[in-house]
Each structure stands twice: as structure tokens, then as C-alpha cells.
PDB file of C-alpha atoms in Angstrom:
ATOM      1  CA  ASP A   1      84.346  89.094  73.125  1.00 59.00           C
ATOM      2  CA  ALA A   2      87.144  91.470  74.065  1.00 60.00           C
ATOM      3  CA  LYS A   3      87.137  94.402  71.573  1.00 86.00           C
ATOM      4  CA  THR A   4      89.883  96.458  70.175  1.00 93.00           C
ATOM      5  CA  THR A   5      89.410 100.090  68.860  1.00 94.00           C
ATOM      6  CA  GLN A   6      91.728 101.291  65.995  1.00 96.00           C
ATOM      7  CA  PRO A   7      91.445 104.299  63.685  1.00 96.00           C
ATOM      8  CA  ASN A   8      89.972 103.520  60.380  1.00 96.00           C
ATOM      9  CA  SER A   9      92.877 104.943  58.333  1.00 97.00           C
ATOM     10  CA  MET A  10      96.289 106.604  58.502  1.00 97.00           C
ATOM     11  CA  GLU A  11      98.736 108.134  56.183  1.00 97.00           C
ATOM     12  CA  SER A  12     102.469 108.159  56.566  1.00 96.00           C
ATOM     13  CA  ASN A  13     105.508 109.372  54.221  1.00 96.00           C
ATOM     14  CA  GLU A  14     107.754 106.795  52.887  1.00 96.00           C
ATOM     15  CA  GLU A  15     110.825 106.199  55.091  1.00 96.00           C
ATOM     16  CA  GLU A  16     109.296 107.863  58.372  1.00 96.00           C
ATOM     17  CA  PRO A  17     108.245 106.199  61.420  1.00 96.00           C
ATOM     18  CA  VAL A  18     104.794 104.959  61.723  1.00 97.00           C
ATOM     19  CA  HIS A  19     102.811 104.563  64.977  1.00 98.00           C
ATOM     20  CA  LEU A  20      99.597 102.674  64.702  1.00 98.00           C
ATOM     21  CA  PRO A  21      97.448 103.016  68.041  1.00 97.00           C
ATOM     22  CA  CYS A  22      95.019 100.428  69.593  1.00 96.00           C
ATOM     23  CA  ASN A  23      92.997 100.457  72.648  1.00 95.00           C
ATOM     24  CA  HIS A  24      91.662  97.402  74.340  1.00 93.00           C
ATOM     25  CA  SER A  25      90.405  98.415  77.706  1.00 92.00           C
ATOM     26  CA  THR A  26      88.674  95.147  78.321  1.00 89.00           C
ATOM     27  CA  ILE A  27      91.700  93.032  78.051  1.00 91.00           C
ATOM     28  CA  SER A  28      92.136  90.551  80.587  1.00 89.00           C
ATOM     29  CA  GLY A  29      95.321  89.513  82.549  1.00 85.00           C
ATOM     30  CA  THR A  30      96.364  86.272  80.346  1.00 89.00           C
ATOM     31  CA  ASP A  31      95.196  87.848  76.581  1.00 91.00           C
ATOM     32  CA  TYR A  32      98.002  88.509  74.387  1.00 93.00           C
ATOM     33  CA  ILE A  33      97.987  91.241  72.017  1.00 95.00           C
ATOM     34  CA  HIS A  34      98.522  90.182  68.476  1.00 96.00           C
ATOM     35  CA  TRP A  35      99.041  92.454  65.231  1.00 97.00           C
ATOM     36  CA  TYR A  36      98.688  91.127  61.610  1.00 97.00           C
ATOM     37  CA  ARG A  37      98.572  92.954  58.269  1.00 97.00           C
ATOM     38  CA  GLN A  38      96.870  92.142  55.038  1.00 96.00           C
ATOM     39  CA  LEU A  39      98.370  93.498  51.889  1.00 94.00           C
ATOM     40  CA  PRO A  40      95.878  93.867  48.774  1.00 89.00           C
ATOM     41  CA  SER A  41      94.869  90.638  47.298  1.00 87.00           C
ATOM     42  CA  GLN A  42      96.782  88.638  49.992  1.00 91.00           C
ATOM     43  CA  GLY A  43      95.861  86.902  53.219  1.00 93.00           C
ATOM     44  CA  PRO A  44      96.536  88.144  56.544  1.00 96.00           C
ATOM     45  CA  GLU A  45     100.190  88.104  57.512  1.00 96.00           C
ATOM     46  CA  TYR A  46     101.418  87.938  61.321  1.00 96.00           C
ATOM     47  CA  VAL A  47     103.502  90.985  62.543  1.00 97.00           C
ATOM     48  CA  ILE A  48     104.014  90.740  66.219  1.00 97.00           C
ATOM     49  CA  HIS A  49     102.541  89.728  69.409  1.00 96.00           C
ATOM     50  CA  GLY A  50     103.148  90.251  73.120  1.00 95.00           C
ATOM     51  CA  LEU A  51     101.845  90.045  76.697  1.00 94.00           C
ATOM     52  CA  THR A  52     103.281  92.572  78.715  1.00 94.00           C
ATOM     53  CA  SER A  53     106.788  93.697  77.907  1.00 92.00           C
ATOM     54  CA  ASN A  54     107.702  95.538  74.765  1.00 94.00           C
ATOM     55  CA  VAL A  55     108.570  93.503  71.870  1.00 95.00           C
ATOM     56  CA  ASN A  56     110.904  93.992  68.823  1.00 95.00           C
ATOM     57  CA  ASN A  57     111.262  91.711  65.630  1.00 94.00           C
ATOM     58  CA  ARG A  58     112.631  92.324  62.050  1.00 91.00           C
ATOM     59  CA  MET A  59     109.222  93.684  60.990  1.00 90.00           C
ATOM     60  CA  ALA A  60     108.195  96.128  63.693  1.00 96.00           C
ATOM     61  CA  SER A  61     107.949  96.989  67.514  1.00 97.00           C
ATOM     62  CA  LEU A  62     105.344  96.336  69.872  1.00 98.00           C
ATOM     63  CA  ALA A  63     104.897  99.214  72.814  1.00 98.00           C
ATOM     64  CA  ILE A  64     102.494  98.033  75.455  1.00 97.00           C
ATOM     65  CA  ALA A  65     101.062 100.275  78.245  1.00 96.00           C
ATOM     66  CA  GLU A  66     101.834  99.442  81.692  1.00 95.00           C
ATOM     67  CA  ASP A  67      98.093  98.920  82.381  1.00 94.00           C
ATOM     68  CA  ARG A  68      97.765  96.901  79.222  1.00 95.00           C
ATOM     69  CA  LYS A  69      94.858  98.986  78.171  1.00 95.00           C
ATOM     70  CA  SER A  70      96.420 100.129  74.893  1.00 96.00           C
ATOM     71  CA  SER A  71      99.323  99.250  72.490  1.00 97.00           C
ATOM     72  CA  THR A  72     101.205 100.960  69.643  1.00 98.00           C
ATOM     73  CA  LEU A  73     102.640  98.994  66.542  1.00 98.00           C
ATOM     74  CA  ILE A  74     105.592 100.914  65.433  1.00 98.00           C
ATOM     75  CA  LEU A  75     107.028 100.655  61.762  1.00 97.00           C
ATOM     76  CA  HIS A  76     110.343 102.236  62.118  1.00 94.00           C
ATOM     77  CA  ARG A  77     110.832 103.237  58.326  1.00 95.00           C
ATOM     78  CA  ALA A  78     107.669 102.817  56.465  1.00 96.00           C
ATOM     79  CA  THR A  79     108.193 101.642  52.874  1.00 96.00           C
ATOM     80  CA  LEU A  80     105.709 101.584  50.060  1.00 96.00           C
ATOM     81  CA  ARG A  81     105.266  97.995  50.679  1.00 94.00           C
ATOM     82  CA  ASP A  82     103.883  98.615  53.947  1.00 96.00           C
ATOM     83  CA  ALA A  83     100.717 100.029  52.898  1.00 97.00           C
ATOM     84  CA  ALA A  84      97.986  97.596  54.293  1.00 97.00           C
ATOM     85  CA  VAL A  85      95.333  97.025  56.698  1.00 97.00           C
ATOM     86  CA  TYR A  86      96.632  96.488  60.185  1.00 98.00           C
ATOM     87  CA  TYR A  87      94.767  94.618  62.761  1.00 97.00           C
ATOM     88  CA  CYS A  88      95.198  94.609  66.573  1.00 96.00           C
ATOM     89  CA  ILE A  89      93.570  91.629  68.160  1.00 93.00           C
ATOM     90  CA  LEU A  90      93.281  90.203  71.356  1.00 92.00           C
ATOM     91  CA  ARG A  91      93.920  86.454  71.560  1.00 91.00           C
ATOM     92  CA  LEU A  92      91.456  85.422  74.330  1.00 86.00           C
ATOM     93  CA  ASN A  93      92.880  82.824  76.668  1.00 83.00           C
ATOM     94  CA  ASN A  94      89.760  82.005  78.433  1.00 81.00           C
ATOM     95  CA  GLN A  95      88.257  81.049  74.969  1.00 84.00           C
ATOM     96  CA  GLY A  96      91.073  78.673  74.009  1.00 85.00           C
ATOM     97  CA  GLY A  97      92.870  81.463  72.201  1.00 86.00           C
ATOM     98  CA  LYS A  98      89.905  82.613  70.068  1.00 89.00           C
ATOM     99  CA  LEU A  99      91.375  85.214  67.426  1.00 90.00           C
ATOM    100  CA  ILE A 100      88.645  87.749  66.319  1.00 87.00           C
ATOM    101  CA  PHE A 101      89.349  90.389  63.618  1.00 89.00           C
ATOM    102  CA  GLY A 102      87.885  93.960  63.740  1.00 86.00           C
ATOM    103  CA  GLN A 103      88.090  96.576  60.897  1.00 88.00           C
ATOM    104  CA  GLY A 104      91.596  97.405  61.348  1.00 95.00           C
ATOM    105  CA  THR A 105      93.513 100.645  60.206  1.00 97.00           C
ATOM    106  CA  GLU A 106      94.122 101.139  56.642  1.00 97.00           C
ATOM    107  CA  LEU A 107      97.587 102.402  56.245  1.00 98.00           C
ATOM    108  CA  SER A 108      98.777 104.556  53.170  1.00 97.00           C
ATOM    109  CA  VAL A 109     102.167 105.192  52.526  1.00 97.00           C
ATOM    110  CA  LYS A 110     102.987 108.179  50.265  1.00 96.00           C
ATOM    111  CA  PRO A 111     106.438 108.505  48.498  1.00 94.00           C
TER     112      PRO A 111
ATOM    113  CA  ASP B   1     107.919  74.152  56.116  1.00 66.00           C
ATOM    114  CA  ALA B   2     105.592  75.201  53.281  1.00 81.00           C
ATOM    115  CA  GLY B   3     103.282  77.091  55.483  1.00 95.00           C
ATOM    116  CA  VAL B   4      99.753  76.486  55.734  1.00 97.00           C
ATOM    117  CA  ILE B   5      98.429  74.976  52.385  1.00 97.00           C
ATOM    118  CA  GLN B   6      94.711  75.544  51.111  1.00 97.00           C
ATOM    119  CA  SER B   7      93.027  73.657  48.094  1.00 97.00           C
ATOM    120  CA  PRO B   8      91.595  74.614  45.694  1.00 97.00           C
ATOM    121  CA  ARG B   9      92.792  78.124  45.353  1.00 97.00           C
ATOM    122  CA  HIS B  10      89.716  78.982  43.155  1.00 97.00           C
ATOM    123  CA  GLU B  11      86.341  77.262  43.049  1.00 97.00           C
ATOM    124  CA  VAL B  12      83.405  78.193  40.695  1.00 98.00           C
ATOM    125  CA  THR B  13      80.435  76.177  41.342  1.00 97.00           C
ATOM    126  CA  GLU B  14      76.487  76.198  40.996  1.00 97.00           C
ATOM    127  CA  MET B  15      74.144  76.955  43.273  1.00 97.00           C
ATOM    128  CA  GLY B  16      72.973  74.108  45.159  1.00 97.00           C
ATOM    129  CA  GLN B  17      76.124  72.014  44.877  1.00 98.00           C
ATOM    130  CA  GLU B  18      78.294  70.818  47.615  1.00 97.00           C
ATOM    131  CA  VAL B  19      81.568  72.502  48.086  1.00 98.00           C
ATOM    132  CA  THR B  20      84.601  71.352  49.946  1.00 98.00           C
ATOM    133  CA  LEU B  21      87.594  73.413  50.956  1.00 98.00           C
ATOM    134  CA  ARG B  22      90.660  71.705  52.338  1.00 98.00           C
ATOM    135  CA  CYS B  23      93.573  72.845  54.625  1.00 98.00           C
ATOM    136  CA  LYS B  24      96.812  71.396  55.695  1.00 98.00           C
ATOM    137  CA  PRO B  25      98.239  73.371  58.597  1.00 98.00           C
ATOM    138  CA  ILE B  26     101.675  73.945  59.916  1.00 97.00           C
ATOM    139  CA  SER B  27     103.297  70.668  61.128  1.00 96.00           C
ATOM    140  CA  GLY B  28     103.351  70.833  64.843  1.00 95.00           C
ATOM    141  CA  HIS B  29     100.656  73.387  65.118  1.00 96.00           C
ATOM    142  CA  ASN B  30      97.695  72.546  67.580  1.00 94.00           C
ATOM    143  CA  SER B  31      95.135  75.328  66.886  1.00 96.00           C
ATOM    144  CA  LEU B  32      93.425  75.682  63.174  1.00 97.00           C
ATOM    145  CA  PHE B  33      91.186  78.306  62.220  1.00 97.00           C
ATOM    146  CA  TRP B  34      88.599  79.086  59.468  1.00 98.00           C
ATOM    147  CA  TYR B  35      87.684  82.517  58.342  1.00 97.00           C
ATOM    148  CA  ARG B  36      85.624  84.054  55.680  1.00 97.00           C
ATOM    149  CA  GLN B  37      86.256  87.444  54.075  1.00 96.00           C
ATOM    150  CA  THR B  38      84.000  89.623  52.065  1.00 95.00           C
ATOM    151  CA  MET B  39      83.933  93.316  51.516  1.00 91.00           C
ATOM    152  CA  MET B  40      80.750  93.633  53.552  1.00 91.00           C
ATOM    153  CA  ARG B  41      81.685  91.829  56.631  1.00 90.00           C
ATOM    154  CA  GLY B  42      85.381  91.806  56.652  1.00 91.00           C
ATOM    155  CA  LEU B  43      87.254  88.631  58.089  1.00 93.00           C
ATOM    156  CA  GLU B  44      84.752  86.470  59.964  1.00 94.00           C
ATOM    157  CA  LEU B  45      85.804  83.697  62.075  1.00 95.00           C
ATOM    158  CA  LEU B  46      83.725  80.593  61.374  1.00 97.00           C
ATOM    159  CA  ILE B  47      85.203  77.999  63.450  1.00 97.00           C
ATOM    160  CA  TYR B  48      88.516  76.954  65.511  1.00 96.00           C
ATOM    161  CA  PHE B  49      89.925  73.702  66.572  1.00 96.00           C
ATOM    162  CA  ASN B  50      92.575  72.997  69.356  1.00 95.00           C
ATOM    163  CA  ASN B  51      93.975  69.676  69.348  1.00 95.00           C
ATOM    164  CA  ASN B  52      91.743  68.683  66.516  1.00 96.00           C
ATOM    165  CA  VAL B  53      88.751  69.395  68.703  1.00 96.00           C
ATOM    166  CA  PRO B  54      86.093  72.105  67.639  1.00 96.00           C
ATOM    167  CA  ILE B  55      86.086  74.868  70.452  1.00 95.00           C
ATOM    168  CA  ASP B  56      83.653  77.311  69.062  1.00 94.00           C
ATOM    169  CA  ASP B  57      81.659  77.165  65.790  1.00 94.00           C
ATOM    170  CA  SER B  58      79.552  79.978  66.884  1.00 93.00           C
ATOM    171  CA  GLY B  59      80.425  81.936  63.645  1.00 93.00           C
ATOM    172  CA  MET B  60      79.204  79.069  61.289  1.00 95.00           C
ATOM    173  CA  PRO B  61      76.378  80.859  59.543  1.00 87.00           C
ATOM    174  CA  GLU B  62      73.914  78.157  59.079  1.00 86.00           C
ATOM    175  CA  ASP B  63      73.629  74.400  59.174  1.00 91.00           C
ATOM    176  CA  ARG B  64      74.701  74.140  55.480  1.00 96.00           C
ATOM    177  CA  PHE B  65      78.216  74.859  56.867  1.00 97.00           C
ATOM    178  CA  SER B  66      80.376  72.070  58.530  1.00 97.00           C
ATOM    179  CA  ALA B  67      84.038  71.738  59.527  1.00 98.00           C
ATOM    180  CA  LYS B  68      86.067  68.683  60.321  1.00 97.00           C
ATOM    181  CA  MET B  69      89.535  68.085  61.675  1.00 97.00           C
ATOM    182  CA  PRO B  70      90.092  64.164  61.493  1.00 96.00           C
ATOM    183  CA  ASN B  71      93.744  64.727  62.432  1.00 95.00           C
ATOM    184  CA  ALA B  72      96.542  67.056  63.209  1.00 95.00           C
ATOM    185  CA  SER B  73      97.454  67.537  59.585  1.00 95.00           C
ATOM    186  CA  PHE B  74      94.172  68.258  57.727  1.00 96.00           C
ATOM    187  CA  SER B  75      90.841  69.958  58.029  1.00 98.00           C
ATOM    188  CA  THR B  76      87.778  70.329  55.757  1.00 98.00           C
ATOM    189  CA  LEU B  77      85.226  73.138  55.485  1.00 98.00           C
ATOM    190  CA  LYS B  78      82.090  71.864  53.779  1.00 98.00           C
ATOM    191  CA  ILE B  79      79.044  73.969  52.281  1.00 97.00           C
ATOM    192  CA  GLN B  80      76.147  71.853  51.266  1.00 97.00           C
ATOM    193  CA  PRO B  81      74.033  73.226  49.492  1.00 96.00           C
ATOM    194  CA  SER B  82      75.946  76.141  48.374  1.00 97.00           C
ATOM    195  CA  GLU B  83      74.292  79.547  47.609  1.00 97.00           C
ATOM    196  CA  PRO B  84      75.386  82.813  45.866  1.00 97.00           C
ATOM    197  CA  ARG B  85      75.853  84.519  49.196  1.00 96.00           C
ATOM    198  CA  ASP B  86      78.489  82.031  50.077  1.00 97.00           C
ATOM    199  CA  SER B  87      80.678  83.645  47.649  1.00 97.00           C
ATOM    200  CA  ALA B  88      83.901  84.963  49.478  1.00 98.00           C
ATOM    201  CA  VAL B  89      87.527  84.074  50.343  1.00 98.00           C
ATOM    202  CA  TYR B  90      87.903  81.564  52.780  1.00 98.00           C
ATOM    203  CA  PHE B  91      91.185  81.267  54.689  1.00 98.00           C
ATOM    204  CA  CYS B  92      92.600  78.804  56.846  1.00 98.00           C
ATOM    205  CA  ALA B  93      95.208  79.483  59.563  1.00 97.00           C
ATOM    206  CA  SER B  94      97.204  77.490  62.159  1.00 97.00           C
ATOM    207  CA  SER B  95      99.112  78.377  65.277  1.00 96.00           C
ATOM    208  CA  LEU B  96     100.412  77.018  68.506  1.00 93.00           C
ATOM    209  CA  ILE B  97      97.856  77.949  71.262  1.00 85.00           C
ATOM    210  CA  GLN B  98      98.467  81.689  72.109  1.00 81.00           C
ATOM    211  CA  GLY B  99     101.277  81.741  69.616  1.00 91.00           C
ATOM    212  CA  ALA B 100     101.462  83.600  66.021  1.00 94.00           C
ATOM    213  CA  ALA B 101      98.719  82.622  63.521  1.00 96.00           C
ATOM    214  CA  PHE B 102      99.955  81.960  60.090  1.00 97.00           C
ATOM    215  CA  PHE B 103      97.385  81.924  57.027  1.00 96.00           C
ATOM    216  CA  GLY B 104      97.037  79.932  53.991  1.00 96.00           C
ATOM    217  CA  GLN B 105      96.515  82.007  50.436  1.00 95.00           C
ATOM    218  CA  GLY B 106      92.961  81.506  50.843  1.00 97.00           C
ATOM    219  CA  THR B 107      90.212  79.901  48.443  1.00 98.00           C
ATOM    220  CA  ARG B 108      88.363  82.099  46.461  1.00 97.00           C
ATOM    221  CA  LEU B 109      84.642  80.662  45.989  1.00 98.00           C
ATOM    222  CA  THR B 110      82.179  81.911  43.512  1.00 98.00           C
ATOM    223  CA  VAL B 111      78.645  80.390  43.585  1.00 98.00           C
ATOM    224  CA  VAL B 112      76.596  81.087  40.464  1.00 97.00           C
TER     225      VAL B 112
END
């Protein structure tokens, strides 16, 4: 299975931007890059996904490297409610869209 | 749409009993996933379906676990017989193939 590598934890200050990195050097050309987050005591929540171009939505932005071997999730202004575990996942096209979660990055936000 | 609906939210059962977890995916979605989450192992993919057909059940831990999707609007995950080590939170998620996956609130299973 294609693997992603993320830092175990990151810290941010409230109202500052946060850049969460992810490496996925084994990505194949048709795999989508997905990001989810899990708040304490809740189920995972979809954040954003993309294939080649950068993507923006109301929650975050996704910057994808030109060679697609890495990506960065950008939270433009962190709030205390953004404290969660963030998962970067490859959705494997040659395996019917398989979605495997790794360990993720635990983001803490300081007031 | 009400989102992915799982039932029950909590289940406490005795070792050896049969447990059935239920999931109603979002209408129109054609992929459905079952996950299990524990502190030790994190989120594990158990099985997933595309268009009601099981695609990969390699994550199902043992023959005690089985999953079905008889139609596009319903899936079950059954454990028979249940064991204490099956205690976990079980999540169901649905999506369009390659699209965003949306998760239910989960079923917290405790086997005593």
C-alpha cells in the first residue's frame, strides 16, 4: 500500500497560519491526495483532496508539489477548534479507491 | 442528507455473543468502508465495498468478522462470537469512488 509520512506532532499559535507537511514518494499518477482530521472523541472529518493542482475550500488549502511526491495542508488562521489529528492519505486508484489511515499529525493550538 | 448513520451508538455485550453493527451510507454514494479504531492500533480499514461488492476484506481480523452490503443503502458488520479484544470504536464511511469520504459517528463496542 502506498505510504505517507507525516510529523507525529506540531504546535501552532491561535490565529496564525499552520502548514502541515506530508511526504508520499510512492504515489502513482492516478492516486488522489486526501486530508482528514479527527477531533477528540469524534469520527474522522473530511478536510480536502486533490490530484495535481492546488485546491482551496472553506476549511483549508492544499498545496501539491509539482512532482506530487509531497503536499502541504494549510490552515490560514488556526483556532482552538482546529486542535486535532490530521491525516494525509492516498486514495489508491488501482485498488478501487482504497483509503488507508496512517498515524497522522497531532496538532495542538496555543491561545 | 443526514449523513452516514450508524447504529447502535454504544453496545455492551458479553463474550461469546453475536454483535451486529449497522450502517446507512449517504444516498448516491457507491463506496462504503468499515474501520475499527483503538488506542493501540489507530484507525484500521477492515473492509470496503464498491457498488455493493466487497473489494478488499484483507483487514478483517478473523473469520469471526463478516460484513455484508445487500443493497446500496445498508451494510452490516457482524462479529460472532465476540471477544474482549474486539472492544473498539467501529466507524462506517461512504463516498463516491475517489471522492471525499464521510464518516458516521461510530459505534463504541465493549465486550465484557
